[in-house]
Amino acid sequence: MLRDSVGAIELRDVRRLFRTTTGTLRRHAKEIVALDGLSLEVGEGELFGILGPNGAGKTTTIKVLTTLLIPTSGTASVLGLDVVRDAKEVRRKIGFVFGGERGLYYRLSGRDNLRYFAELYAVPPREIPPRVEELLELVGLRDRGDERVEGYSRGMKQRLHLARTLLHRPRVLFLDEPTIGLDPIGARELRRIVSQLHEGGATIVLTTHYLFEADELCDRIAVIDKGRVVALGTPDDLKANVSDLSVVELEVFGIDASTVERLRALEFVDSVVVEQRELRQVLRIQTRIAERAVAPLIAAVAAGQVGRVAVREATLEDAYVRLVGRVE
Amino acid sequence: MTAALRLARQSAWVNFQEVAVNGFLLFAVVWQPLFVGVTTMYMLRHRADFDPMYVVVGTALSGIWSTLLFAGSGAISHERWTGTLELLAASPASFFVVIGGKLAGTTIFSLGSLVLAFGIGTVLFGYPVKIAEPGWLAVSLLLAVVALWATGMFFAPLAILWRTVGRFLLVLEYPVFALSGFLFPVLLLPNWIVPITNLLPPYWAAVAMHGAASGDLDLSGLLRAWFFLLLTGGVLLVIASRLFVEVLTRARRAGTLALS
Ligand SMILES: Nc1ncnc2c1ncn2[C@@H]1O[C@H](COP(=O)(O)OP(=O)(O)O)[C@@H](O)[C@H]1O
Ligand SMILES: [Mg+2]
């Protein structure tokens, strides 16, 4: 029987444990549950975001899907191919970029890096030179292509990674925190290329912990925490989750932990996030009663400590805070 | 097949640029043979049966052996270090071909030991070059290098599994050197060890190269040594190709491909 939409990517009940040891003399084996029965489905041509705090299992998910980790249990497939049984076939069809600067041959030029990866992906020899030039052009490295990678900036390396993974024209792309550590302009440039690839019809899975990035780019988002999906939907779906909430932002000076606890205990307060900004802090307080919360909140903080006050509608970030209970 | 050779060649070239300037390789190819060659010359030169070519060939073999023992695992450790090991593992390319190419590239490097060993004998100590069968020595050298490359390929996959395998290989360097008769005849060792040495390509490499250099082996003796050189090397290579697949699967299960 034919199904009307075949998922480009499917994860079913995937668990992945890691065994680590601690201690030198008395060794204790410890088991970490990185993925705890994760299930997801991504449609063909979709730009799908995986959002979650550090340690949530984003990278582990990507590594399972790129055949680098074998699930402890459960199954995962890409384009209908099982990532364990048909690993080799999967590898031919996917591309991936892991965030960070590693994963390039530093003593080689950008161009030579691309040529070598083209060989690894069995791009026909005659097609390699034009393909390399085309991709250097796409990521804006054509002029710097003959320089050794060790002299590249972070953004350049990251763009080279993207070019590297497009050599064999993969239909599915996995991008694990591709903008991590980039300056705002570099990050924006990278997002522009990702959008362009998405418009070209590629299925893309992107992990990030920048909310605006997921909001701006993704068709759908899965929020994961502790190896499980805690929310799934379009950015608007997720925002709808917090449509009943407003956020009061209080600028305060030298507030202590006990005061924050006192605020959290208030009956009309949903959550409080403290953001440190040099000498002051900004408290972001989620509440259902909007403006009416302002006076009691100010009263709860010692007089003279409060600076600016603002009330605004909840954003995707607030939805995330509500789901995960913290921000990075 | 041609695609595999092409990939092997490119891998050798990449490896060459990445690790050619690496201090360890320089140590294995230059300093170690220099030390071994000079000390052995001093120790043996007053003996009645002293043959400088024996020391030259033995020194070259020890240099080639050390280089090939460490180059395969070294290449893999380097990939882990640069973060490219995961990229290789997630590519459709054969790991065996990639690492095989890298190690083969280093093999050419390792022949520097041979040149150096001759230099020690002729320039430093002033002995004339006296090779009984230069043509057969060339054939022996070629086969020896292929078989030692196969031995290196046998140890390389262990580096995928264990991050610190280099240190353990260190333990193997000297025993094989001693057991294979690079510089001292195996007959000096206890009898029970001889059958073990016969399983190792380095032993047959030493037999063939010493035999051709000194003229002590006739053609049938050489053919026998070449045959066993290829046989033992071939067996190790077949085991190695299985080991690569097995070890990669295990690393994907254990999560040890990344440096973390
Ligand atoms: N190779 C590994 N060995 C041991 N533990 C690991 C390994 N990889 C990931 N983990 C652990 O698994 C959990 C999930 O990690 P990860 O998938 O990297 O999270 P994220 O990418 O969302 O930050 C973390 O607790 C992490 O420490
Ligand atoms: Mg991660």
XYZ file of C-alpha atoms and ligand atoms in Angstrom:
616
model
C 0.000 0.000 0.000
C 1.204 3.477 -0.835
C 1.178 6.117 1.786
C 0.399 9.632 0.642
C 3.438 11.132 2.300
C 6.572 9.132 2.792
C 8.807 10.571 5.485
C 12.270 11.502 4.305
C 13.468 10.766 7.803
C 11.986 8.577 10.496
C 13.105 7.805 14.009
C 11.139 5.233 15.955
C 11.639 4.800 19.669
C 15.339 5.419 19.409
C 17.268 4.912 22.601
C 20.972 5.545 22.778
C 23.008 4.895 25.895
C 26.611 5.802 26.544
C 28.737 3.959 29.029
C 31.356 6.044 30.718
C 33.650 5.348 33.615
C 34.541 7.655 36.443
C 37.253 7.421 39.056
C 40.775 6.079 38.577
C 41.292 3.404 41.204
C 37.753 2.372 41.837
C 36.182 2.522 38.423
C 32.475 3.123 38.317
C 30.671 2.382 35.091
C 27.964 4.944 34.522
C 25.247 4.829 31.944
C 24.062 8.026 30.304
C 20.761 8.024 28.475
C 21.342 10.383 25.557
C 18.185 9.452 23.646
C 15.269 8.096 25.579
C 12.798 6.675 23.079
C 12.901 9.477 20.540
C 10.410 9.348 17.671
C 10.256 11.846 14.831
C 9.199 12.071 11.238
C 10.450 14.632 8.741
C 8.764 15.108 5.384
C 10.521 15.393 2.073
C 11.666 18.950 1.314
C 11.027 20.092 4.861
C 13.386 22.320 6.832
C 13.071 20.784 10.242
C 14.531 22.271 13.410
C 15.636 20.380 16.497
C 15.823 22.688 19.450
C 16.974 21.893 22.933
C 19.366 22.819 25.738
C 22.923 21.496 25.958
C 22.981 17.751 26.496
C 19.418 17.316 25.237
C 20.536 14.799 22.623
C 20.557 16.927 19.461
C 24.015 15.863 18.296
C 23.345 12.246 19.196
C 20.198 12.329 17.052
C 22.163 13.716 14.113
C 24.914 11.142 14.586
C 22.421 8.297 14.577
C 20.915 9.614 11.350
C 24.310 10.097 9.714
C 25.279 6.461 10.546
C 27.993 7.472 13.025
C 26.248 6.000 16.025
C 24.292 2.781 16.138
C 21.132 3.125 18.257
C 21.031 0.995 21.375
C 17.460 0.158 20.398
C 14.789 1.438 18.034
C 15.127 2.143 14.333
C 15.968 5.106 12.162
C 15.745 5.530 8.426
C 16.620 8.134 5.822
C 14.826 8.095 2.450
C 13.461 4.699 3.375
C 16.928 3.255 4.044
C 17.780 1.859 7.448
C 20.732 3.741 8.948
C 22.274 0.568 10.356
C 21.487 -2.070 7.745
C 21.858 0.163 4.671
C 24.478 2.480 6.130
C 26.579 2.664 2.985
C 23.596 3.585 0.791
C 22.501 6.220 3.319
C 25.990 7.766 3.303
C 25.865 8.292 -0.439
C 22.617 10.254 -0.178
C 23.162 12.527 2.783
C 25.319 15.474 3.683
C 26.113 16.799 7.131
C 27.893 19.606 8.924
C 28.830 19.510 12.586
C 29.237 22.883 14.229
C 32.709 24.013 15.207
C 35.968 24.406 13.416
C 37.221 20.860 13.282
C 36.877 18.345 10.495
C 39.034 19.930 7.803
C 42.579 19.273 6.656
C 44.297 22.397 7.924
C 47.466 22.166 5.883
C 45.508 21.863 2.678
C 43.899 24.734 0.840
C 40.121 25.078 0.839
C 40.085 24.006 -2.776
C 42.170 20.878 -2.084
C 39.931 19.973 0.839
C 36.935 20.055 -1.475
C 38.746 18.034 -4.142
C 39.612 15.331 -1.653
C 36.104 15.091 -0.243
C 34.795 14.886 -3.795
C 37.003 11.800 -4.214
C 35.675 10.328 -0.986
C 32.144 10.756 -2.298
C 33.074 9.243 -5.647
C 32.175 12.324 -7.669
C 33.221 11.426 -11.248
C 36.743 12.838 -11.823
C 35.721 15.009 -14.756
C 32.985 16.696 -12.724
C 35.165 17.521 -9.755
C 36.837 20.776 -10.894
C 33.658 22.564 -12.077
C 31.700 21.342 -9.038
C 34.391 22.604 -6.668
C 34.415 26.030 -8.331
C 30.633 26.239 -8.307
C 30.497 25.512 -4.578
C 33.351 27.863 -3.698
C 31.317 30.496 -5.493
C 28.149 29.586 -3.598
C 29.813 29.972 -0.204
C 31.825 33.030 -1.218
C 35.280 31.482 -0.930
C 36.377 31.564 -4.528
C 39.046 34.217 -3.984
C 40.451 32.532 -0.878
C 40.238 28.955 -2.148
C 43.976 28.513 -2.605
C 44.872 29.536 0.925
C 45.509 26.965 3.600
C 42.500 26.316 5.812
C 44.540 26.970 8.964
C 44.386 30.676 8.122
C 40.613 30.760 7.620
C 38.270 32.531 9.997
C 35.621 30.520 11.781
C 32.960 31.657 9.396
C 35.053 30.695 6.385
C 35.668 27.231 7.783
C 31.993 26.806 8.460
C 31.106 27.838 4.913
C 33.758 25.495 3.563
C 32.102 22.711 5.548
C 28.823 23.512 3.895
C 30.443 23.418 0.450
C 32.152 20.158 1.406
C 28.901 18.470 2.143
C 27.173 19.587 -1.059
C 29.754 18.095 -3.435
C 27.775 14.954 -4.166
C 24.412 16.765 -4.355
C 22.842 15.118 -1.286
C 19.053 15.095 -1.064
C 19.062 15.245 2.711
C 21.202 17.571 4.806
C 21.963 17.470 8.517
C 23.283 20.650 10.069
C 24.292 20.418 13.720
C 24.494 23.930 15.176
C 25.979 25.316 11.973
C 26.121 28.905 13.198
C 27.712 28.200 16.565
C 30.523 30.610 17.329
C 29.953 32.732 14.232
C 29.713 36.499 14.351
C 26.255 37.901 13.504
C 27.159 38.666 9.903
C 28.748 35.248 9.343
C 25.721 33.576 10.899
C 23.322 35.562 8.742
C 25.297 34.662 5.620
C 25.144 30.983 6.549
C 21.403 31.154 7.188
C 20.960 32.768 3.790
C 22.708 29.793 2.144
C 20.612 27.330 4.146
C 17.395 29.053 3.007
C 18.636 28.923 -0.541
C 19.265 25.173 -0.275
C 15.823 24.702 1.208
C 14.260 26.553 -1.712
C 16.232 24.242 -3.984
C 14.210 21.349 -2.577
C 16.636 19.730 -0.119
C 15.327 18.129 3.035
C 17.204 19.770 5.897
C 17.429 18.942 9.579
C 18.961 21.745 11.584
C 19.769 21.740 15.263
C 20.288 24.956 17.120
C 19.814 26.531 20.433
C 19.207 29.928 18.948
C 15.453 30.351 18.949
C 15.218 33.166 16.449
C 17.211 30.990 14.060
C 14.710 28.166 14.309
C 11.845 30.674 14.093
C 13.293 32.345 11.011
C 14.279 29.215 9.098
C 12.264 26.182 10.047
C 8.980 24.835 8.721
C 8.574 22.736 11.845
C 10.409 22.442 15.118
C 10.841 19.633 17.621
C 11.864 20.754 21.065
C 13.769 17.972 22.774
C 14.947 17.643 26.329
C 16.658 14.728 28.057
C 16.455 12.645 24.913
C 12.724 13.026 24.371
C 10.500 15.198 22.236
C 8.683 17.643 24.497
C 6.937 19.679 21.793
C 6.484 19.499 18.068
C 4.951 21.846 15.526
C 5.388 24.927 13.388
C 6.925 27.975 15.066
C 3.394 29.439 15.200
C 2.028 26.282 16.851
C 4.664 26.558 19.518
C 3.972 30.243 20.037
C 0.274 29.463 20.353
C 1.255 27.392 23.345
C 2.096 30.563 25.176
C -0.601 32.826 23.738
C -2.122 32.995 27.213
C 1.118 34.317 28.631
C 2.640 37.752 28.772
C 6.140 38.567 29.803
C 7.057 41.255 32.268
C 10.648 42.377 31.984
C 12.016 43.993 35.109
C 15.381 45.645 35.191
C 16.770 45.273 38.701
C 20.025 46.059 40.506
C 21.780 43.569 42.783
C 18.892 41.261 43.441
C 19.603 38.142 45.521
C 18.578 34.536 45.046
C 16.031 34.540 47.840
C 14.138 37.402 46.210
C 13.995 35.480 42.948
C 12.623 32.507 44.842
C 10.010 34.748 46.415
C 8.931 35.938 42.945
C 8.732 32.371 41.669
C 6.454 31.491 44.563
C 3.946 34.199 43.665
C 0.676 32.632 42.641
C 0.353 34.490 39.298
C 3.976 33.862 38.212
C 4.648 31.032 35.770
C 8.415 31.240 35.533
C 11.294 33.613 36.158
C 14.471 33.775 34.111
C 17.357 35.899 35.351
C 19.637 37.400 32.763
C 22.847 38.927 34.045
C 23.916 42.173 32.362
C 27.024 43.669 33.912
C 25.835 45.496 37.035
C 22.148 44.890 36.533
C 19.935 41.929 35.884
C 16.879 41.566 33.751
C 14.130 39.371 35.137
C 11.853 37.859 32.544
C 8.684 36.845 34.289
C 6.014 34.854 32.534
C 2.515 35.516 33.777
C -1.088 35.080 32.729
C -2.290 38.393 34.113
C -0.167 40.773 32.016
C -0.123 44.431 33.217
C -1.917 43.603 36.419
C 1.206 41.716 37.559
C 3.468 44.749 37.432
C 2.513 46.456 40.690
C 2.657 43.321 42.886
C 5.966 42.321 41.263
C 7.564 45.676 41.994
C 6.254 45.461 45.535
C 7.875 42.071 45.947
C 11.282 43.406 44.969
C 12.855 45.709 47.537
C 12.099 49.392 46.764
C 14.728 51.337 44.876
C 16.066 48.258 43.129
C 13.840 48.419 40.082
C 14.813 50.172 36.866
C 12.937 49.907 33.612
C 9.773 47.848 33.308
C 8.248 46.482 30.130
C 5.336 44.176 29.329
C 5.314 42.289 26.036
C 3.701 39.321 24.322
C 5.287 35.915 24.642
C 7.701 34.840 21.888
C 9.000 31.495 20.725
C 11.746 31.840 23.286
C 9.156 32.089 26.016
C 7.450 28.987 24.673
C 10.790 27.274 24.916
C 11.349 28.465 28.465
C 7.977 27.095 29.415
C 8.813 23.707 27.858
C 12.340 23.264 29.011
C 12.251 25.405 32.125
C 15.509 27.220 31.369
C 17.464 29.039 28.695
C 21.086 28.736 27.711
C 39.316 -0.791 -9.081
C 40.702 2.287 -10.808
C 38.443 4.398 -8.602
C 39.901 2.718 -5.513
C 43.465 3.311 -6.725
C 42.614 6.918 -7.437
C 41.210 7.388 -3.945
C 44.240 5.644 -2.421
C 46.568 7.956 -4.334
C 44.686 11.076 -3.267
C 44.647 9.854 0.330
C 48.403 9.323 0.199
C 48.856 12.855 -1.078
C 46.628 14.403 1.588
C 48.380 12.391 4.277
C 51.754 13.433 2.942
C 50.875 17.113 3.235
C 49.301 16.705 6.641
C 51.919 14.597 8.439
C 55.081 14.673 6.321
C 56.540 17.353 8.532
C 55.508 15.431 11.608
C 58.371 14.979 14.052
C 57.711 11.336 14.712
C 58.053 10.326 11.102
C 61.356 12.120 10.945
C 62.455 10.250 14.036
C 61.442 6.875 12.608
C 62.946 7.464 9.179
C 66.110 9.338 10.135
C 67.180 9.300 13.757
C 66.257 5.797 14.728
C 68.119 4.105 11.802
C 71.021 6.454 12.329
C 71.312 5.365 15.927
C 70.744 1.674 15.209
C 73.134 1.658 12.248
C 76.008 3.440 13.929
C 75.865 1.502 17.195
C 75.610 -1.859 15.450
C 78.518 -1.042 13.167
C 80.635 -0.242 16.233
C 79.587 -3.399 18.045
C 80.154 -5.815 15.197
C 82.946 -4.412 13.067
C 85.821 -6.246 14.775
C 84.262 -9.671 14.440
C 85.803 -12.059 11.949
C 82.545 -12.712 10.091
C 81.558 -9.040 9.952
C 79.643 -8.044 6.834
C 78.859 -4.314 6.616
C 76.072 -4.960 4.106
C 74.309 -7.061 6.719
C 74.189 -4.080 9.035
C 73.146 -1.728 6.221
C 70.241 -3.952 5.167
C 69.221 -4.639 8.777
C 69.266 -0.949 9.625
C 67.128 -0.113 6.600
C 64.633 -2.820 7.523
C 64.343 -1.594 11.087
C 63.659 1.936 9.853
C 61.005 0.757 7.402
C 59.425 -1.450 10.028
C 59.165 1.270 12.668
C 57.708 3.710 10.186
C 55.075 1.292 8.933
C 54.153 0.020 12.380
C 53.275 3.523 13.523
C 52.178 5.244 10.337
C 48.810 3.491 9.996
C 47.716 4.044 13.573
C 49.330 7.471 13.472
C 47.287 8.449 10.426
C 44.098 7.386 12.199
C 45.006 9.222 15.405
C 45.727 12.291 13.330
C 42.301 12.064 11.684
C 40.681 11.780 15.094
C 42.635 14.769 16.260
C 41.604 16.930 13.310
C 38.006 15.749 13.556
C 38.058 14.200 10.103
C 37.828 10.602 11.344
C 34.062 10.933 11.697
C 33.809 12.485 8.263
C 35.704 9.570 6.757
C 33.558 7.070 8.632
C 30.367 8.769 7.466
C 31.495 8.909 3.848
C 30.731 6.090 1.433
C 34.460 5.555 0.796
C 36.195 2.405 1.987
C 38.240 3.014 5.090
C 40.570 0.245 4.059
C 41.378 1.999 0.786
C 41.790 5.405 2.427
C 44.110 4.222 5.179
C 45.846 1.848 2.747
C 46.665 4.815 0.537
C 47.889 6.883 3.447
C 50.124 4.116 4.663
C 51.439 3.429 1.172
C 52.390 7.085 0.861
C 54.379 6.805 4.066
C 56.030 3.663 2.754
C 57.742 5.688 0.079
C 58.910 8.007 2.812
C 60.258 5.090 4.802
C 62.639 4.192 1.981
C 64.615 7.172 3.208
C 65.913 4.760 5.870
C 67.430 2.649 3.130
C 69.282 5.565 1.608
C 70.422 6.628 5.042
C 71.610 3.135 5.954
C 73.744 2.992 2.819
C 75.111 6.409 3.673
C 76.134 5.224 7.138
C 77.960 2.205 5.680
C 79.717 3.920 2.806
C 80.234 7.529 3.819
C 80.433 7.376 7.597
C 82.340 4.090 7.907
C 83.895 4.012 4.438
C 82.957 0.451 3.492
C 82.585 -0.329 -0.208
C 79.051 -1.147 -1.394
C 79.143 -4.862 -2.136
C 75.754 -6.262 -3.128
C 75.942 -9.837 -4.365
C 72.651 -9.780 -6.293
C 71.465 -6.179 -6.834
C 68.515 -7.225 -9.040
C 67.272 -9.783 -6.538
C 67.786 -7.321 -3.708
C 65.542 -4.879 -5.572
C 62.829 -7.525 -5.940
C 63.244 -8.508 -2.296
C 62.960 -4.894 -1.239
C 59.806 -4.361 -3.248
C 58.128 -7.446 -1.810
C 59.392 -6.661 1.675
C 57.900 -3.193 1.533
C 54.549 -4.555 0.345
C 54.482 -7.144 3.136
C 55.519 -4.663 5.806
C 52.811 -2.324 4.531
C 50.353 -5.204 5.010
C 51.648 -5.667 8.565
C 51.089 -1.978 9.222
C 47.547 -2.306 7.841
C 46.954 -5.122 10.284
C 47.731 -2.911 13.266
C 46.101 0.282 11.976
C 42.430 -0.580 12.738
C 43.243 -0.949 16.415
C 43.675 2.818 16.493
C 40.034 3.236 15.511
C 38.980 1.281 18.550
C 41.487 2.514 21.101
C 42.529 6.105 21.228
C 45.895 5.397 22.821
C 46.965 2.440 20.733
C 50.249 4.072 19.685
C 51.672 3.464 23.131
C 50.831 -0.223 22.950
C 52.377 -0.586 19.526
C 55.581 0.743 20.989
C 55.776 -2.521 22.876
C 55.736 -4.420 19.582
C 58.435 -2.474 17.855
C 61.495 -4.049 19.370
C 60.312 -7.683 19.734
C 59.509 -7.927 16.043
C 62.790 -6.250 15.265
C 64.581 -8.887 17.339
C 62.450 -11.883 16.372
C 62.716 -11.196 12.674
C 66.467 -11.199 12.423
C 66.847 -7.706 11.063
C 70.294 -7.345 12.614
C 70.962 -10.549 14.538
C 70.334 -14.029 13.214
C 67.193 -15.610 14.600
C 69.281 -18.722 15.289
C 70.699 -16.930 18.295
C 67.236 -17.085 19.864
C 65.748 -20.125 21.657
C 64.468 -22.836 19.311
C 60.818 -22.596 20.240
C 60.622 -19.025 19.026
C 61.565 -19.844 15.429
C 58.116 -21.110 14.325
C 56.533 -17.931 15.641
C 58.905 -15.720 13.711
C 58.048 -17.654 10.556
C 54.487 -16.349 10.748
C 55.618 -12.745 10.500
C 56.273 -10.950 7.193
C 59.204 -9.024 8.718
C 61.056 -12.317 9.214
C 60.745 -13.261 5.543
C 61.627 -9.729 4.560
C 64.881 -10.072 6.486
C 65.607 -13.516 4.991
C 65.053 -12.298 1.426
C 66.937 -9.031 1.764
C 69.926 -10.421 3.640
C 70.005 -13.404 1.303
C 70.075 -11.293 -1.839
C 72.532 -8.753 -0.469
C 75.066 -11.329 0.715
C 74.484 -13.958 -1.980
C 73.985 -16.602 0.744
C 70.657 -17.674 -0.786
C 70.394 -19.158 -4.244
C 67.387 -18.441 -6.445
C 65.309 -21.311 -5.087
C 65.953 -20.108 -1.534
C 64.969 -16.603 -2.551
C 61.829 -17.785 -4.302
C 60.858 -19.595 -1.130
C 61.382 -16.448 0.944
C 59.433 -14.327 -1.544
C 56.599 -16.820 -1.539
C 56.282 -16.762 2.236
C 56.689 -13.010 2.263
C 53.653 -12.659 0.025
C 51.718 -15.393 1.781
C 52.134 -14.031 5.308
C 51.581 -10.483 4.057
C 48.491 -11.543 2.111
C 46.998 -13.336 5.116
C 47.520 -10.295 7.332
C 45.936 -8.077 4.682
C 42.821 -10.244 4.454
C 42.500 -10.228 8.243
C 43.076 -6.465 8.216
C 40.264 -5.809 5.735
C 37.836 -7.714 7.985
C 39.196 -5.964 11.027
C 38.530 -2.537 9.528
C 34.842 -3.350 9.028
C 34.481 -4.953 12.451
C 36.263 -2.205 14.299
C 34.260 0.570 12.622
C 31.028 -1.108 13.618
C 32.251 -1.399 17.166
C 33.310 2.240 17.270
C 29.836 3.245 16.067
C 28.385 1.165 18.840
C 30.716 2.512 21.511
C 30.699 6.125 20.282
C 34.481 6.472 20.151
C 34.989 8.010 16.717
C 35.033 11.544 18.007
C 37.593 13.060 20.311
C 35.518 13.585 23.417
N 30.553 9.729 22.913
C 29.905 9.961 24.056
N 30.271 9.290 25.174
C 29.627 9.507 26.338
N 28.582 10.353 26.500
C 28.164 11.048 25.429
C 28.792 10.890 24.152
N 28.151 11.695 23.274
C 27.176 12.319 23.957
N 27.170 11.943 25.258
C 26.217 12.395 26.296
O 24.907 12.260 25.789
C 24.087 13.373 26.161
C 23.534 14.046 24.923
O 24.590 14.695 24.244
P 24.418 15.470 22.886
O 23.634 14.641 21.942
O 25.781 15.873 22.458
O 23.575 16.741 23.320
P 23.347 18.124 22.563
O 23.935 18.031 21.198
O 21.869 18.325 22.563
O 24.023 19.161 23.391
C 24.973 14.275 27.003
O 24.726 13.967 28.361
C 26.364 13.870 26.605
O 27.257 14.077 27.662
Mg 25.403 19.186 20.278
